[in-house]
PDB file of C-alpha atoms in Angstrom:
ATOM      1  CA  MET A  87      -3.637 -25.153   7.888  1.00 51.00           C
ATOM      2  CA  LYS A  88      -4.041 -21.414   7.265  1.00 50.00           C
ATOM      3  CA  GLN A  89      -7.609 -21.498   8.630  1.00 51.00           C
ATOM      4  CA  LEU A  90      -6.422 -23.368  11.691  1.00 44.00           C
ATOM      5  CA  THR A  91      -3.750 -20.734  12.341  1.00 46.00           C
ATOM      6  CA  ILE A  92      -6.289 -17.927  11.968  1.00 47.00           C
ATOM      7  CA  LEU A  93      -8.694 -19.728  14.296  1.00 46.00           C
ATOM      8  CA  PHE A  94      -5.925 -20.139  16.877  1.00 45.00           C
ATOM      9  CA  PHE A  95      -5.066 -16.443  16.885  1.00 47.00           C
ATOM     10  CA  LEU A  96      -8.718 -15.394  16.897  1.00 45.00           C
ATOM     11  CA  SER A  97      -9.429 -17.677  19.831  1.00 45.00           C
ATOM     12  CA  PHE A  98      -6.429 -16.172  21.633  1.00 43.00           C
ATOM     13  CA  PHE A  99      -7.912 -12.712  21.211  1.00 42.00           C
ATOM     14  CA  LEU A 100     -11.412 -13.918  22.095  1.00 39.00           C
ATOM     15  CA  PHE A 101     -10.232 -15.178  25.436  1.00 40.00           C
ATOM     16  CA  ALA A 102      -7.976 -12.159  25.974  1.00 39.00           C
ATOM     17  CA  GLY A 103     -10.909  -9.762  25.427  1.00 45.00           C
ATOM     18  CA  GLU A 104     -13.899  -9.537  23.101  1.00 77.00           C
ATOM     19  CA  TYR A 105     -13.434  -5.874  22.327  1.00 78.00           C
ATOM     20  CA  ILE A 106     -10.351  -4.678  20.490  1.00 77.00           C
ATOM     21  CA  THR A 107      -9.368  -1.068  19.834  1.00 74.00           C
ATOM     22  CA  LEU A 108      -7.618  -0.944  16.469  1.00 69.00           C
ATOM     23  CA  ASP A 109      -4.732   1.380  15.707  1.00 60.00           C
ATOM     24  CA  ASN A 110      -7.107   3.680  13.773  1.00 62.00           C
ATOM     25  CA  GLY A 111      -9.187   4.206  16.945  1.00 68.00           C
ATOM     26  CA  LYS A 112     -12.132   2.041  15.913  1.00 75.00           C
ATOM     27  CA  VAL A 113     -13.369  -0.658  18.277  1.00 79.00           C
ATOM     28  CA  ILE A 114     -14.423  -4.085  17.036  1.00 81.00           C
ATOM     29  CA  LEU A 115     -16.249  -6.886  18.782  1.00 80.00           C
ATOM     30  CA  LEU A 116     -14.795 -10.331  18.093  1.00 79.00           C
ATOM     31  CA  LYS A 117     -17.663 -12.835  18.116  1.00 79.00           C
ATOM     32  CA  PRO A 118     -17.428 -16.504  19.131  1.00 78.00           C
ATOM     33  CA  ASP A 119     -18.375 -17.616  15.588  1.00 80.00           C
ATOM     34  CA  GLY A 120     -15.174 -16.052  14.200  1.00 76.00           C
ATOM     35  CA  THR A 121     -16.817 -12.937  12.747  1.00 80.00           C
ATOM     36  CA  TRP A 122     -16.411  -9.364  13.929  1.00 80.00           C
ATOM     37  CA  GLN A 123     -18.347  -6.121  13.877  1.00 82.00           C
ATOM     38  CA  GLU A 124     -17.492  -2.514  14.537  1.00 83.00           C
ATOM     39  CA  VAL A 125     -19.022  -1.033  17.698  1.00 84.00           C
ATOM     40  CA  GLN A 126     -19.140   2.437  19.150  1.00 83.00           C
ATOM     41  CA  VAL A 127     -17.820   2.751  22.685  1.00 80.00           C
ATOM     42  CA  VAL A 128     -19.036   5.600  24.885  1.00 80.00           C
ATOM     43  CA  LYS A 129     -18.312   6.487  28.477  1.00 79.00           C
ATOM     44  CA  LYS A 130     -21.180   7.690  30.655  1.00 75.00           C
ATOM     45  CA  GLY A 131     -20.229   8.568  34.183  1.00 77.00           C
ATOM     46  CA  GLY A 132     -18.036   5.756  35.409  1.00 76.00           C
ATOM     47  CA  GLU A 133     -19.440   3.190  32.962  1.00 81.00           C
ATOM     48  CA  THR A 134     -18.286   2.093  29.531  1.00 81.00           C
ATOM     49  CA  ILE A 135     -21.000   1.119  27.032  1.00 81.00           C
ATOM     50  CA  ALA A 136     -20.582  -0.649  23.677  1.00 82.00           C
ATOM     51  CA  ILE A 137     -23.280   0.243  21.124  1.00 83.00           C
ATOM     52  CA  LYS A 138     -23.670  -2.315  18.337  1.00 85.00           C
ATOM     53  CA  PRO A 139     -24.793  -1.497  14.751  1.00 84.00           C
ATOM     54  CA  ASP A 140     -28.190  -3.138  15.347  1.00 87.00           C
ATOM     55  CA  GLY A 141     -28.884  -0.653  18.167  1.00 84.00           C
ATOM     56  CA  THR A 142     -28.334  -3.056  21.037  1.00 86.00           C
ATOM     57  CA  TRP A 143     -25.834  -2.142  23.734  1.00 84.00           C
ATOM     58  CA  GLU A 144     -24.102  -3.612  26.732  1.00 83.00           C
ATOM     59  CA  LYS A 145     -22.092  -2.370  29.663  1.00 82.00           C
ATOM     60  CA  ILE A 146     -18.487  -3.509  29.611  1.00 81.00           C
ATOM     61  CA  GLU A 147     -15.601  -3.141  31.975  1.00 76.00           C
ATOM     62  CA  ALA A 148     -13.019  -0.705  30.668  1.00 67.00           C
ATOM     63  CA  ASN A 149     -10.315  -3.331  31.159  1.00 65.00           C
ATOM     64  CA  LYS A 150     -12.213  -5.703  28.807  1.00 67.00           C
ATOM     65  CA  ILE A 151     -11.232  -3.502  25.842  1.00 69.00           C
ATOM     66  CA  GLU A 152      -7.791  -4.364  24.589  1.00 63.00           C
ATOM     67  CA  ALA A 153      -5.764  -2.081  22.401  1.00 57.00           C
ATOM     68  CA  ALA A 154      -4.404  -3.688  19.271  1.00 51.00           C
ATOM     69  CA  ASN A 155      -0.703  -3.085  19.138  1.00 46.00           C
ATOM     70  CA  LYS A 156       0.241  -1.131  16.071  1.00 44.00           C
ATOM     71  CA  LEU A 157       2.689  -3.515  14.534  1.00 43.00           C
ATOM     72  CA  GLU A 158       4.779  -2.598  11.582  1.00 46.00           C
ATOM     73  CA  MET A 159       5.161  -6.102  10.363  1.00 45.00           C
ATOM     74  CA  ALA A 160       8.842  -6.957  10.192  1.00 45.00           C
ATOM     75  CA  VAL A 161       8.020  -9.022   7.124  1.00 44.00           C
ATOM     76  CA  ASP A 162       6.414  -6.042   5.364  1.00 54.00           C
ATOM     77  CA  LYS A 163       9.367  -3.790   6.238  1.00 60.00           C
ATOM     78  CA  LYS A 164      11.766  -6.407   4.879  1.00 63.00           C
ATOM     79  CA  TYR A 165       9.694  -6.834   1.741  1.00 75.00           C
ATOM     80  CA  LYS A 166       9.520  -3.108   1.007  1.00 76.00           C
ATOM     81  CA  ASP A 167      13.325  -3.146   0.698  1.00 82.00           C
ATOM     82  CA  ASN A 168      13.164  -6.093  -1.718  1.00 89.00           C
ATOM     83  CA  PRO A 169      14.313  -5.162  -5.272  1.00 91.00           C
ATOM     84  CA  LEU A 170      11.271  -6.904  -6.772  1.00 92.00           C
ATOM     85  CA  VAL A 171       8.950  -4.789  -4.613  1.00 92.00           C
ATOM     86  CA  GLN A 172      10.980  -1.627  -5.334  1.00 93.00           C
ATOM     87  CA  THR A 173      10.263  -2.219  -9.034  1.00 94.00           C
ATOM     88  CA  LEU A 174       6.568  -1.479  -8.323  1.00 95.00           C
ATOM     89  CA  ILE A 175       7.286   2.111  -7.232  1.00 94.00           C
ATOM     90  CA  GLY A 176       5.988   4.425  -9.949  1.00 96.00           C
ATOM     91  CA  LYS A 177       3.052   4.678 -12.342  1.00 97.00           C
ATOM     92  CA  TRP A 178       1.692   1.748 -14.357  1.00 97.00           C
ATOM     93  CA  LYS A 179      -0.976   1.660 -17.050  1.00 97.00           C
ATOM     94  CA  GLY A 180      -2.748  -1.156 -18.866  1.00 95.00           C
ATOM     95  CA  ASP A 181      -5.976  -1.702 -20.753  1.00 93.00           C
ATOM     96  CA  GLY A 182      -8.651  -0.418 -18.339  1.00 93.00           C
ATOM     97  CA  ILE A 183      -6.419  -0.498 -15.264  1.00 95.00           C
ATOM     98  CA  SER A 184      -3.689   1.633 -13.705  1.00 96.00           C
ATOM     99  CA  TYR A 185      -1.588   1.698 -10.557  1.00 96.00           C
ATOM    100  CA  GLU A 186       0.487   4.317  -8.824  1.00 96.00           C
ATOM    101  CA  PHE A 187       2.817   3.167  -6.055  1.00 94.00           C
ATOM    102  CA  THR A 188       4.759   5.517  -3.785  1.00 92.00           C
ATOM    103  CA  LEU A 189       6.767   4.404  -0.754  1.00 88.00           C
ATOM    104  CA  ASP A 190       3.706   4.754   1.506  1.00 85.00           C
ATOM    105  CA  THR A 191       0.551   4.836  -0.619  1.00 90.00           C
ATOM    106  CA  ALA A 192      -0.888   3.106  -3.647  1.00 93.00           C
ATOM    107  CA  THR A 193      -3.807   3.842  -5.948  1.00 94.00           C
ATOM    108  CA  MET A 194      -5.492   1.373  -8.267  1.00 94.00           C
ATOM    109  CA  LYS A 195      -8.007   2.549 -10.882  1.00 95.00           C
ATOM    110  CA  LYS A 196      -9.911  -0.074 -12.804  1.00 93.00           C
ATOM    111  CA  ARG A 197     -12.624   0.306 -15.409  1.00 91.00           C
ATOM    112  CA  GLU A 198     -15.709  -1.737 -14.490  1.00 88.00           C
ATOM    113  CA  GLY A 199     -18.453  -1.303 -17.066  1.00 87.00           C
ATOM    114  CA  HIS A 200     -19.286   2.384 -17.285  1.00 90.00           C
ATOM    115  CA  THR A 201     -17.621   3.334 -13.997  1.00 92.00           C
ATOM    116  CA  ASN A 202     -14.145   3.438 -12.538  1.00 91.00           C
ATOM    117  CA  ARG A 203     -13.341   1.573  -9.343  1.00 90.00           C
ATOM    118  CA  VAL A 204     -10.701   3.423  -7.324  1.00 92.00           C
ATOM    119  CA  ILE A 205      -8.865   1.981  -4.337  1.00 91.00           C
ATOM    120  CA  SER A 206      -6.359   4.238  -2.646  1.00 90.00           C
ATOM    121  CA  GLY A 207      -4.449   4.246   0.640  1.00 88.00           C
ATOM    122  CA  LYS A 208      -1.492   2.746   2.445  1.00 86.00           C
ATOM    123  CA  TRP A 209      -0.188  -0.478   1.016  1.00 88.00           C
ATOM    124  CA  SER A 210       1.598  -3.413   2.507  1.00 85.00           C
ATOM    125  CA  VAL A 211       3.389  -6.409   1.062  1.00 87.00           C
ATOM    126  CA  GLU A 212       1.796  -9.694   2.023  1.00 85.00           C
ATOM    127  CA  LYS A 213       4.134 -12.046   0.168  1.00 88.00           C
ATOM    128  CA  VAL A 214       7.073 -12.098  -2.232  1.00 92.00           C
ATOM    129  CA  ASP A 215       7.741 -15.200  -4.345  1.00 93.00           C
ATOM    130  CA  GLU A 216      11.105 -14.350  -5.905  1.00 94.00           C
ATOM    131  CA  PRO A 217      11.525 -17.472  -8.094  1.00 95.00           C
ATOM    132  CA  ASN A 218       8.136 -16.742  -9.734  1.00 96.00           C
ATOM    133  CA  ARG A 219       8.643 -12.957  -9.538  1.00 96.00           C
ATOM    134  CA  LEU A 220       5.260 -12.588  -7.801  1.00 96.00           C
ATOM    135  CA  VAL A 221       4.446  -9.817  -5.297  1.00 94.00           C
ATOM    136  CA  VAL A 222       1.189  -9.906  -3.321  1.00 92.00           C
ATOM    137  CA  VAL A 223       0.134  -6.499  -1.980  1.00 91.00           C
ATOM    138  CA  ASN A 224      -2.777  -5.221   0.113  1.00 89.00           C
ATOM    139  CA  ILE A 225      -3.933  -1.749  -0.924  1.00 90.00           C
ATOM    140  CA  ALA A 226      -5.904   0.449   1.489  1.00 84.00           C
ATOM    141  CA  GLU A 227      -6.300  -1.995   4.335  1.00 74.00           C
ATOM    142  CA  GLY A 228      -8.566  -0.584   7.043  1.00 65.00           C
ATOM    143  CA  ALA A 229      -6.648  -1.981   9.975  1.00 59.00           C
ATOM    144  CA  ARG A 230      -4.245  -4.740  10.896  1.00 57.00           C
ATOM    145  CA  LEU A 231      -4.382  -6.883  14.007  1.00 57.00           C
ATOM    146  CA  GLY A 232      -1.181  -8.887  14.016  1.00 55.00           C
ATOM    147  CA  PHE A 233      -1.264 -10.809  10.757  1.00 53.00           C
ATOM    148  CA  LEU A 234      -5.028 -10.254  10.251  1.00 59.00           C
ATOM    149  CA  THR A 235      -6.115  -7.423   7.977  1.00 59.00           C
ATOM    150  CA  PHE A 236      -9.499  -5.734   7.841  1.00 62.00           C
ATOM    151  CA  GLY A 237     -10.515  -4.272   4.507  1.00 66.00           C
ATOM    152  CA  GLY A 238      -8.281  -3.444   1.607  1.00 79.00           C
ATOM    153  CA  ASP A 239      -7.816  -5.145  -1.722  1.00 87.00           C
ATOM    154  CA  ILE A 240      -5.315  -7.964  -2.251  1.00 90.00           C
ATOM    155  CA  ARG A 241      -3.545  -7.783  -5.637  1.00 93.00           C
ATOM    156  CA  LYS A 242      -1.199 -10.383  -7.162  1.00 96.00           C
ATOM    157  CA  LEU A 243       1.376  -8.689  -9.357  1.00 96.00           C
ATOM    158  CA  ARG A 244       3.989 -10.553 -11.412  1.00 96.00           C
ATOM    159  CA  VAL A 245       7.040  -8.456 -12.289  1.00 96.00           C
ATOM    160  CA  MET A 246       8.069  -9.383 -15.815  1.00 96.00           C
ATOM    161  CA  SER A 247      10.701  -6.640 -16.221  1.00 95.00           C
ATOM    162  CA  LYS A 248      11.442  -3.188 -14.854  1.00 94.00           C
ATOM    163  CA  ASP A 249       8.847  -1.815 -17.312  1.00 96.00           C
ATOM    164  CA  THR A 250       6.161  -4.553 -17.373  1.00 96.00           C
ATOM    165  CA  ILE A 251       3.976  -6.137 -14.690  1.00 96.00           C
ATOM    166  CA  ILE A 252       1.065  -8.536 -14.973  1.00 96.00           C
ATOM    167  CA  ASP A 253      -1.906  -8.278 -12.590  1.00 96.00           C
ATOM    168  CA  GLU A 254      -3.067 -11.850 -11.948  1.00 95.00           C
ATOM    169  CA  SER A 255      -5.512 -10.964  -9.156  1.00 92.00           C
ATOM    170  CA  GLU A 256      -8.570 -11.968 -11.193  1.00 90.00           C
ATOM    171  CA  ARG A 257      -7.081 -14.966 -12.972  1.00 89.00           C
ATOM    172  CA  LEU A 258      -9.878 -17.262 -11.791  1.00 87.00           C
ATOM    173  CA  GLU A 259     -12.427 -14.983 -13.493  1.00 87.00           C
ATOM    174  CA  GLY A 260     -10.361 -15.151 -16.683  1.00 87.00           C
ATOM    175  CA  ARG A 261      -8.986 -11.610 -16.451  1.00 90.00           C
ATOM    176  CA  ILE A 262      -5.265 -10.927 -16.575  1.00 93.00           C
ATOM    177  CA  TYR A 263      -3.961  -7.386 -17.084  1.00 95.00           C
ATOM    178  CA  THR A 264      -0.610  -6.413 -18.591  1.00 96.00           C
ATOM    179  CA  LEU A 265       0.620  -3.018 -17.411  1.00 95.00           C
ATOM    180  CA  HIS A 266       3.555  -0.932 -18.581  1.00 97.00           C
ATOM    181  CA  ARG A 267       5.490   1.694 -16.675  1.00 96.00           C
ATOM    182  CA  VAL A 268       4.426   5.270 -17.423  1.00 94.00           C
ATOM    183  CA  GLN A 269       7.424   7.562 -17.877  1.00 83.00           C
TER     184      GLN A 269
END
């Protein structure tokens, strides 16, 4: 069902225009097979040209490029006011992993072998499951087109108490992290 919904919205945008200008200024080409790629758009004289990563290019009509509306998802705004989500604000530390959430940005640091993986940027709330005390967040998404997100890292965090959360994002790989609030 979820794939069907995504396909519906993608097909809507495909017929509305193949080229979309995201709110960060980047332009993407939506392909008929459901994939996308970033393109560079230049204006030369009275013509608009889209240059693809493989070096190919094509002339396009300026009105064929649609601007993606910058939507502050009403759902995300509602979720950020949720007490369960508000619990995340602050610093958290566990064995090999840490988070820092502010109202606007989040940083995740995770030990992977001999290196640290760091993801940092704006964060949004994708879902809140209050009965199970689960909050799904997207950290450092590149851009959002309606309900579609490009880039970022989806994390599933279970709030056990005001001082303990469990990161269940990698449960399928057998990794679950318990984090405690840093005072």
